[in-house]
PDB file of C-alpha atoms in Angstrom:
ATOM      1  CA  UNK A   1       0.323  -0.092   0.091  1.00  0.00           C
ATOM      2  CA  UNK A   2       2.727   2.076   0.898  1.00  0.00           C
ATOM      3  CA  UNK A   3       5.035   1.176  -2.357  1.00  0.00           C
ATOM      4  CA  UNK A   4       1.599   2.424  -4.246  1.00  0.00           C
ATOM      5  CA  UNK A   5       1.291   5.687  -3.016  1.00  0.00           C
ATOM      6  CA  UNK A   6       4.911   6.004  -3.040  1.00  0.00           C
ATOM      7  CA  UNK A   7       4.785   5.326  -6.863  1.00  0.00           C
ATOM      8  CA  UNK A   8       2.016   7.884  -7.229  1.00  0.00           C
ATOM      9  CA  UNK A   9       4.041  10.909  -5.581  1.00  0.00           C
ATOM     10  CA  UNK A  10       6.692  10.370  -7.617  1.00  0.00           C
ATOM     11  CA  UNK A  11       4.633  10.629 -10.849  1.00  0.00           C
ATOM     12  CA  UNK A  12       2.956  13.485  -9.681  1.00  0.00           C
ATOM     13  CA  UNK A  13       6.165  14.718  -8.956  1.00  0.00           C
ATOM     14  CA  UNK A  14       7.646  13.768 -12.381  1.00  0.00           C
ATOM     15  CA  UNK A  15       4.886  15.251 -13.984  1.00  0.00           C
ATOM     16  CA  UNK A  16       5.062  18.896 -12.507  1.00  0.00           C
ATOM     17  CA  UNK A  17       9.031  18.553 -12.820  1.00  0.00           C
ATOM     18  CA  UNK A  18       8.033  18.169 -16.925  1.00  0.00           C
ATOM     19  CA  UNK A  19       5.860  21.041 -17.132  1.00  0.00           C
ATOM     20  CA  UNK A  20       7.879  23.510 -15.209  1.00  0.00           C
ATOM     21  CA  UNK A  21      10.911  22.240 -17.215  1.00  0.00           C
ATOM     22  CA  UNK A  22       8.220  22.971 -20.244  1.00  0.00           C
ATOM     23  CA  UNK A  23       7.087  26.912 -18.855  1.00  0.00           C
ATOM     24  CA  UNK A  24      10.399  27.145 -18.496  1.00  0.00           C
ATOM     25  CA  UNK A  25      11.860  26.620 -21.934  1.00  0.00           C
ATOM     26  CA  UNK A  26       8.850  28.621 -23.278  1.00  0.00           C
ATOM     27  CA  UNK A  27      10.253  32.027 -21.777  1.00  0.00           C
ATOM     28  CA  UNK A  28      13.383  33.333 -23.916  1.00  0.00           C
ATOM     29  CA  UNK A  29      16.635  33.958 -21.671  1.00  0.00           C
ATOM     30  CA  UNK A  30      17.202  37.036 -20.452  1.00  0.00           C
ATOM     31  CA  UNK A  31      13.202  38.195 -20.555  1.00  0.00           C
ATOM     32  CA  UNK A  32      13.150  38.236 -16.503  1.00  0.00           C
ATOM     33  CA  UNK A  33      16.277  40.475 -16.328  1.00  0.00           C
ATOM     34  CA  UNK A  34      15.494  44.397 -15.803  1.00  0.00           C
ATOM     35  CA  UNK A  35      15.561  46.800 -19.300  1.00  0.00           C
ATOM     36  CA  UNK A  36      19.025  48.482 -19.255  1.00  0.00           C
ATOM     37  CA  UNK A  37      19.536  52.451 -18.597  1.00  0.00           C
ATOM     38  CA  UNK A  38      18.741  53.828 -22.259  1.00  0.00           C
ATOM     39  CA  UNK A  39      17.255  50.388 -23.912  1.00  0.00           C
ATOM     40  CA  UNK A  40      14.247  51.005 -26.183  1.00  0.00           C
ATOM     41  CA  UNK A  41      11.571  48.946 -24.732  1.00  0.00           C
ATOM     42  CA  UNK A  42      10.573  45.547 -25.674  1.00  0.00           C
ATOM     43  CA  UNK A  43       7.226  44.292 -26.513  1.00  0.00           C
ATOM     44  CA  UNK A  44       6.020  40.593 -26.523  1.00  0.00           C
ATOM     45  CA  UNK A  45       4.016  38.607 -28.942  1.00  0.00           C
ATOM     46  CA  UNK A  46       3.203  35.274 -28.879  1.00  0.00           C
ATOM     47  CA  UNK A  47       3.263  32.662 -31.085  1.00  0.00           C
ATOM     48  CA  UNK A  48       1.469  30.366 -32.852  1.00  0.00           C
ATOM     49  CA  UNK A  49       3.032  27.377 -30.482  1.00  0.00           C
ATOM     50  CA  UNK A  50       3.093  29.848 -27.126  1.00  0.00           C
ATOM     51  CA  UNK A  51       6.571  30.942 -27.763  1.00  0.00           C
ATOM     52  CA  UNK A  52       7.388  34.500 -26.635  1.00  0.00           C
ATOM     53  CA  UNK A  53       9.259  36.555 -29.041  1.00  0.00           C
ATOM     54  CA  UNK A  54      10.784  39.865 -28.525  1.00  0.00           C
ATOM     55  CA  UNK A  55       9.994  43.315 -30.428  1.00  0.00           C
ATOM     56  CA  UNK A  56      12.272  46.469 -30.011  1.00  0.00           C
ATOM     57  CA  UNK A  57      10.161  49.562 -30.286  1.00  0.00           C
ATOM     58  CA  UNK A  58      13.070  52.091 -31.485  1.00  0.00           C
ATOM     59  CA  UNK A  59      12.741  55.051 -29.426  1.00  0.00           C
ATOM     60  CA  UNK A  60      11.342  58.362 -31.921  1.00  0.00           C
ATOM     61  CA  UNK A  61      14.260  60.224 -33.360  1.00  0.00           C
ATOM     62  CA  UNK A  62      14.267  64.078 -32.729  1.00  0.00           C
ATOM     63  CA  UNK A  63      15.309  65.718 -35.697  1.00  0.00           C
ATOM     64  CA  UNK A  64      17.394  69.122 -35.744  1.00  0.00           C
ATOM     65  CA  UNK A  65      15.352  72.412 -36.503  1.00  0.00           C
ATOM     66  CA  UNK A  66      15.355  73.074 -40.101  1.00  0.00           C
ATOM     67  CA  UNK A  67      18.030  75.800 -41.353  1.00  0.00           C
ATOM     68  CA  UNK A  68      16.776  78.886 -43.236  1.00  0.00           C
ATOM     69  CA  UNK A  69      17.493  78.600 -46.677  1.00  0.00           C
ATOM     70  CA  UNK A  70      20.707  80.100 -47.642  1.00  0.00           C
ATOM     71  CA  UNK A  71      19.455  83.743 -49.908  1.00  0.00           C
ATOM     72  CA  UNK A  72      21.808  83.410 -52.543  1.00  0.00           C
ATOM     73  CA  UNK A  73      23.766  86.592 -53.677  1.00  0.00           C
ATOM     74  CA  UNK A  74      24.581  86.520 -57.668  1.00  0.00           C
ATOM     75  CA  UNK A  75      26.530  89.226 -57.586  1.00  0.00           C
ATOM     76  CA  UNK A  76      28.723  88.896 -55.051  1.00  0.00           C
ATOM     77  CA  UNK A  77      28.965  85.115 -56.634  1.00  0.00           C
ATOM     78  CA  UNK A  78      29.089  86.115 -60.173  1.00  0.00           C
ATOM     79  CA  UNK A  79      32.150  85.191 -62.294  1.00  0.00           C
ATOM     80  CA  UNK A  80      34.871  87.753 -61.469  1.00  0.00           C
ATOM     81  CA  UNK A  81      35.170  88.304 -65.290  1.00  0.00           C
ATOM     82  CA  UNK A  82      31.361  89.565 -64.791  1.00  0.00           C
ATOM     83  CA  UNK A  83      31.325  91.670 -62.055  1.00  0.00           C
ATOM     84  CA  UNK A  84      34.660  93.635 -63.199  1.00  0.00           C
ATOM     85  CA  UNK A  85      32.340  93.445 -66.755  1.00  0.00           C
ATOM     86  CA  UNK A  86      29.034  94.790 -64.601  1.00  0.00           C
ATOM     87  CA  UNK A  87      31.748  97.348 -62.961  1.00  0.00           C
ATOM     88  CA  UNK A  88      32.604  99.614 -65.887  1.00  0.00           C
ATOM     89  CA  UNK A  89      29.940 100.309 -67.030  1.00  0.00           C
ATOM     90  CA  UNK A  90      28.832 102.214 -64.286  1.00  0.00           C
ATOM     91  CA  UNK A  91      29.957 106.023 -65.704  1.00  0.00           C
ATOM     92  CA  UNK A  92      31.986 108.176 -63.990  1.00  0.00           C
ATOM     93  CA  UNK A  93      32.135 112.105 -62.993  1.00  0.00           C
ATOM     94  CA  UNK A  94      35.114 114.201 -63.610  1.00  0.00           C
ATOM     95  CA  UNK A  95      36.045 118.062 -63.297  1.00  0.00           C
ATOM     96  CA  UNK A  96      38.932 119.671 -65.106  1.00  0.00           C
ATOM     97  CA  UNK A  97      40.656 123.144 -64.289  1.00  0.00           C
ATOM     98  CA  UNK A  98      44.080 124.515 -64.843  1.00  0.00           C
ATOM     99  CA  UNK A  99      46.042 125.934 -68.165  1.00  0.00           C
ATOM    100  CA  UNK A 100      43.240 123.588 -70.513  1.00  0.00           C
ATOM    101  CA  UNK A 101      40.324 125.471 -68.899  1.00  0.00           C
ATOM    102  CA  UNK A 102      37.997 123.675 -66.810  1.00  0.00           C
ATOM    103  CA  UNK A 103      34.163 122.393 -66.842  1.00  0.00           C
ATOM    104  CA  UNK A 104      32.643 119.667 -66.268  1.00  0.00           C
ATOM    105  CA  UNK A 105      32.452 115.715 -67.901  1.00  0.00           C
ATOM    106  CA  UNK A 106      31.545 112.338 -68.143  1.00  0.00           C
ATOM    107  CA  UNK A 107      32.832 109.018 -69.454  1.00  0.00           C
ATOM    108  CA  UNK A 108      34.675 105.777 -68.117  1.00  0.00           C
ATOM    109  CA  UNK A 109      37.253 104.345 -66.441  1.00  0.00           C
ATOM    110  CA  UNK A 110      38.813 100.471 -67.026  1.00  0.00           C
ATOM    111  CA  UNK A 111      40.594  98.691 -65.173  1.00  0.00           C
ATOM    112  CA  UNK A 112      41.892  95.290 -67.508  1.00  0.00           C
ATOM    113  CA  UNK A 113      45.146  94.270 -65.088  1.00  0.00           C
ATOM    114  CA  UNK A 114      46.006  93.602 -61.746  1.00  0.00           C
ATOM    115  CA  UNK A 115      48.458  92.532 -59.609  1.00  0.00           C
ATOM    116  CA  UNK A 116      47.174  91.514 -56.095  1.00  0.00           C
ATOM    117  CA  UNK A 117      49.708  92.295 -53.070  1.00  0.00           C
ATOM    118  CA  UNK A 118      47.310  90.749 -50.422  1.00  0.00           C
ATOM    119  CA  UNK A 119      48.574  87.369 -50.582  1.00  0.00           C
ATOM    120  CA  UNK A 120      50.891  84.885 -49.428  1.00  0.00           C
ATOM    121  CA  UNK A 121      52.143  85.721 -53.097  1.00  0.00           C
ATOM    122  CA  UNK A 122      51.435  88.240 -55.738  1.00  0.00           C
ATOM    123  CA  UNK A 123      49.442  86.578 -58.804  1.00  0.00           C
ATOM    124  CA  UNK A 124      47.594  88.464 -61.657  1.00  0.00           C
ATOM    125  CA  UNK A 125      44.724  88.674 -62.273  1.00  0.00           C
ATOM    126  CA  UNK A 126      42.811  90.209 -65.967  1.00  0.00           C
ATOM    127  CA  UNK A 127      40.125  91.539 -65.762  1.00  0.00           C
ATOM    128  CA  UNK A 128      39.485  91.372 -61.827  1.00  0.00           C
ATOM    129  CA  UNK A 129      36.030  92.067 -60.088  1.00  0.00           C
ATOM    130  CA  UNK A 130      37.260  90.863 -56.268  1.00  0.00           C
ATOM    131  CA  UNK A 131      36.930  94.313 -55.048  1.00  0.00           C
ATOM    132  CA  UNK A 132      38.042  93.100 -51.718  1.00  0.00           C
ATOM    133  CA  UNK A 133      41.096  92.064 -52.475  1.00  0.00           C
ATOM    134  CA  UNK A 134      42.098  94.459 -54.990  1.00  0.00           C
ATOM    135  CA  UNK A 135      41.630  97.550 -52.228  1.00  0.00           C
ATOM    136  CA  UNK A 136      43.728  95.120 -49.639  1.00  0.00           C
ATOM    137  CA  UNK A 137      47.065  95.681 -51.303  1.00  0.00           C
ATOM    138  CA  UNK A 138      47.287  95.827 -55.367  1.00  0.00           C
ATOM    139  CA  UNK A 139      49.232  97.052 -58.268  1.00  0.00           C
ATOM    140  CA  UNK A 140      45.657  98.368 -61.115  1.00  0.00           C
ATOM    141  CA  UNK A 141      46.195  99.449 -64.242  1.00  0.00           C
ATOM    142  CA  UNK A 142      43.715 102.307 -65.291  1.00  0.00           C
ATOM    143  CA  UNK A 143      42.540 104.319 -68.559  1.00  0.00           C
ATOM    144  CA  UNK A 144      39.869 106.265 -68.579  1.00  0.00           C
ATOM    145  CA  UNK A 145      37.982 109.207 -71.246  1.00  0.00           C
ATOM    146  CA  UNK A 146      35.614 111.611 -70.341  1.00  0.00           C
ATOM    147  CA  UNK A 147      33.456 113.525 -72.689  1.00  0.00           C
ATOM    148  CA  UNK A 148      32.913 117.857 -71.700  1.00  0.00           C
ATOM    149  CA  UNK A 149      28.796 117.983 -70.335  1.00  0.00           C
ATOM    150  CA  UNK A 150      28.599 121.559 -71.060  1.00  0.00           C
ATOM    151  CA  UNK A 151      30.006 123.891 -74.342  1.00  0.00           C
ATOM    152  CA  UNK A 152      33.331 125.621 -73.282  1.00  0.00           C
ATOM    153  CA  UNK A 153      32.432 129.205 -73.990  1.00  0.00           C
ATOM    154  CA  UNK A 154      35.963 130.087 -75.547  1.00  0.00           C
ATOM    155  CA  UNK A 155      38.354 127.518 -77.864  1.00  0.00           C
ATOM    156  CA  UNK A 156      41.816 127.355 -78.485  1.00  0.00           C
ATOM    157  CA  UNK A 157      43.504 125.507 -81.452  1.00  0.00           C
ATOM    158  CA  UNK A 158      43.926 122.821 -79.934  1.00  0.00           C
ATOM    159  CA  UNK A 159      41.309 122.594 -77.600  1.00  0.00           C
ATOM    160  CA  UNK A 160      39.350 119.447 -76.890  1.00  0.00           C
ATOM    161  CA  UNK A 161      35.885 118.108 -75.868  1.00  0.00           C
ATOM    162  CA  UNK A 162      37.657 114.968 -74.219  1.00  0.00           C
ATOM    163  CA  UNK A 163      39.754 114.397 -70.678  1.00  0.00           C
ATOM    164  CA  UNK A 164      41.957 111.675 -70.817  1.00  0.00           C
ATOM    165  CA  UNK A 165      44.513 109.718 -68.270  1.00  0.00           C
ATOM    166  CA  UNK A 166      46.051 106.426 -68.097  1.00  0.00           C
ATOM    167  CA  UNK A 167      48.674 104.929 -65.628  1.00  0.00           C
ATOM    168  CA  UNK A 168      49.243 102.827 -62.832  1.00  0.00           C
ATOM    169  CA  UNK A 169      48.210 103.473 -59.276  1.00  0.00           C
ATOM    170  CA  UNK A 170      49.127 100.920 -55.550  1.00  0.00           C
ATOM    171  CA  UNK A 171      46.265 100.668 -53.549  1.00  0.00           C
ATOM    172  CA  UNK A 172      46.578 100.889 -50.249  1.00  0.00           C
ATOM    173  CA  UNK A 173      44.146  99.733 -47.218  1.00  0.00           C
ATOM    174  CA  UNK A 174      43.925 102.128 -44.096  1.00  0.00           C
ATOM    175  CA  UNK A 175      40.782 100.421 -41.808  1.00  0.00           C
ATOM    176  CA  UNK A 176      39.331  97.171 -41.402  1.00  0.00           C
ATOM    177  CA  UNK A 177      42.069  95.544 -44.471  1.00  0.00           C
ATOM    178  CA  UNK A 178      40.911  97.675 -47.083  1.00  0.00           C
ATOM    179  CA  UNK A 179      37.252  96.935 -46.574  1.00  0.00           C
ATOM    180  CA  UNK A 180      36.128 100.344 -45.041  1.00  0.00           C
ATOM    181  CA  UNK A 181      38.620 102.943 -46.406  1.00  0.00           C
ATOM    182  CA  UNK A 182      41.233 102.861 -48.700  1.00  0.00           C
ATOM    183  CA  UNK A 183      44.018 105.125 -50.200  1.00  0.00           C
ATOM    184  CA  UNK A 184      45.623 105.149 -54.202  1.00  0.00           C
ATOM    185  CA  UNK A 185      49.191 106.836 -54.913  1.00  0.00           C
ATOM    186  CA  UNK A 186      48.985 106.847 -58.791  1.00  0.00           C
ATOM    187  CA  UNK A 187      51.498 107.993 -61.960  1.00  0.00           C
ATOM    188  CA  UNK A 188      50.270 108.306 -65.544  1.00  0.00           C
ATOM    189  CA  UNK A 189      49.718 110.858 -67.914  1.00  0.00           C
ATOM    190  CA  UNK A 190      47.010 112.927 -68.562  1.00  0.00           C
ATOM    191  CA  UNK A 191      45.142 114.989 -71.075  1.00  0.00           C
ATOM    192  CA  UNK A 192      43.191 118.004 -70.222  1.00  0.00           C
ATOM    193  CA  UNK A 193      40.789 119.686 -72.622  1.00  0.00           C
ATOM    194  CA  UNK A 194      43.748 121.826 -74.339  1.00  0.00           C
ATOM    195  CA  UNK A 195      46.399 120.674 -72.203  1.00  0.00           C
ATOM    196  CA  UNK A 196      48.543 117.800 -71.499  1.00  0.00           C
ATOM    197  CA  UNK A 197      51.602 115.920 -69.742  1.00  0.00           C
ATOM    198  CA  UNK A 198      52.898 113.411 -67.122  1.00  0.00           C
ATOM    199  CA  UNK A 199      51.145 113.291 -63.865  1.00  0.00           C
ATOM    200  CA  UNK A 200      50.971 112.299 -60.623  1.00  0.00           C
ATOM    201  CA  UNK A 201      47.561 110.592 -58.677  1.00  0.00           C
ATOM    202  CA  UNK A 202      46.137 110.757 -55.104  1.00  0.00           C
ATOM    203  CA  UNK A 203      42.958 108.995 -54.749  1.00  0.00           C
ATOM    204  CA  UNK A 204      41.060 107.769 -51.718  1.00  0.00           C
ATOM    205  CA  UNK A 205      37.923 105.300 -51.502  1.00  0.00           C
ATOM    206  CA  UNK A 206      35.154 103.647 -49.091  1.00  0.00           C
ATOM    207  CA  UNK A 207      33.327 100.418 -48.933  1.00  0.00           C
ATOM    208  CA  UNK A 208      36.272  98.239 -51.316  1.00  0.00           C
ATOM    209  CA  UNK A 209      35.927 101.541 -53.345  1.00  0.00           C
ATOM    210  CA  UNK A 210      31.782 101.263 -53.806  1.00  0.00           C
ATOM    211  CA  UNK A 211      32.650 104.965 -53.660  1.00  0.00           C
ATOM    212  CA  UNK A 212      35.877 107.048 -54.696  1.00  0.00           C
ATOM    213  CA  UNK A 213      37.782 110.197 -55.777  1.00  0.00           C
ATOM    214  CA  UNK A 214      40.627 110.770 -57.131  1.00  0.00           C
ATOM    215  CA  UNK A 215      43.290 113.944 -57.905  1.00  0.00           C
ATOM    216  CA  UNK A 216      45.796 114.273 -60.640  1.00  0.00           C
ATOM    217  CA  UNK A 217      47.867 116.788 -61.480  1.00  0.00           C
ATOM    218  CA  UNK A 218      50.307 117.659 -63.986  1.00  0.00           C
ATOM    219  CA  UNK A 219      53.970 116.339 -62.764  1.00  0.00           C
ATOM    220  CA  UNK A 220      55.201 119.505 -64.726  1.00  0.00           C
ATOM    221  CA  UNK A 221      55.370 122.735 -62.255  1.00  0.00           C
ATOM    222  CA  UNK A 222      54.950 124.983 -65.983  1.00  0.00           C
ATOM    223  CA  UNK A 223      51.248 123.043 -66.523  1.00  0.00           C
ATOM    224  CA  UNK A 224      48.491 123.968 -64.563  1.00  0.00           C
ATOM    225  CA  UNK A 225      46.430 121.210 -65.362  1.00  0.00           C
ATOM    226  CA  UNK A 226      44.471 119.401 -62.392  1.00  0.00           C
ATOM    227  CA  UNK A 227      41.673 116.407 -62.620  1.00  0.00           C
ATOM    228  CA  UNK A 228      39.052 115.547 -59.787  1.00  0.00           C
ATOM    229  CA  UNK A 229      37.133 112.253 -61.023  1.00  0.00           C
ATOM    230  CA  UNK A 230      34.087 110.774 -58.200  1.00  0.00           C
ATOM    231  CA  UNK A 231      32.856 107.307 -58.697  1.00  0.00           C
ATOM    232  CA  UNK A 232      29.661 105.102 -57.473  1.00  0.00           C
ATOM    233  CA  UNK A 233      30.180 101.503 -57.884  1.00  0.00           C
ATOM    234  CA  UNK A 234      27.597  99.915 -55.580  1.00  0.00           C
ATOM    235  CA  UNK A 235      29.025  96.050 -56.919  1.00  0.00           C
TER     236      UNK A 235
END
């Protein structure tokens, strides 16, 4: 009788052990372990056969705030020759006085070649459009012509309606590497309405050459010829 009861208890314990083993096998390893800090939460899904599957739910990503679109500046980003061409289309005013007569004139001044000295090594620029580099320190070749705006009251035998000058000038930065204020010293040839001679030039510019004025005077003491020029080049 006791042997039968003993066998029943042993069978019951064996069945319980089998059930516990099946339950333990149905739970994936590490499912009861605490979640690591920063790990995404897990969602348990039961399969057809009762097995659990761990599905990682990623945390929502926080995107960086969108930046404002970059505003294009076509004139500043245009190629150098194009900017040079646009600047050259802006006329300048000139006023001449001295032995060759006096009066106002309008015309154009071209600066087709420059040697930039502001970098580590000098470099030559043909049709230079980078005015910041020019007014930070450079040598500039120039030539200009202006036509008289008013008719002369008295005309001499060699009197002309044209003013002209050509030469080379050095641009020197005075404030903020030439962006705020710069100056120039030059030499060349000057022709007023009725006089011509070698000449010297002094200039003053602001905002990288956006505004400026030059004063040219004869190098000969026996020739009184002076020329003021005024320019406004917004780009």
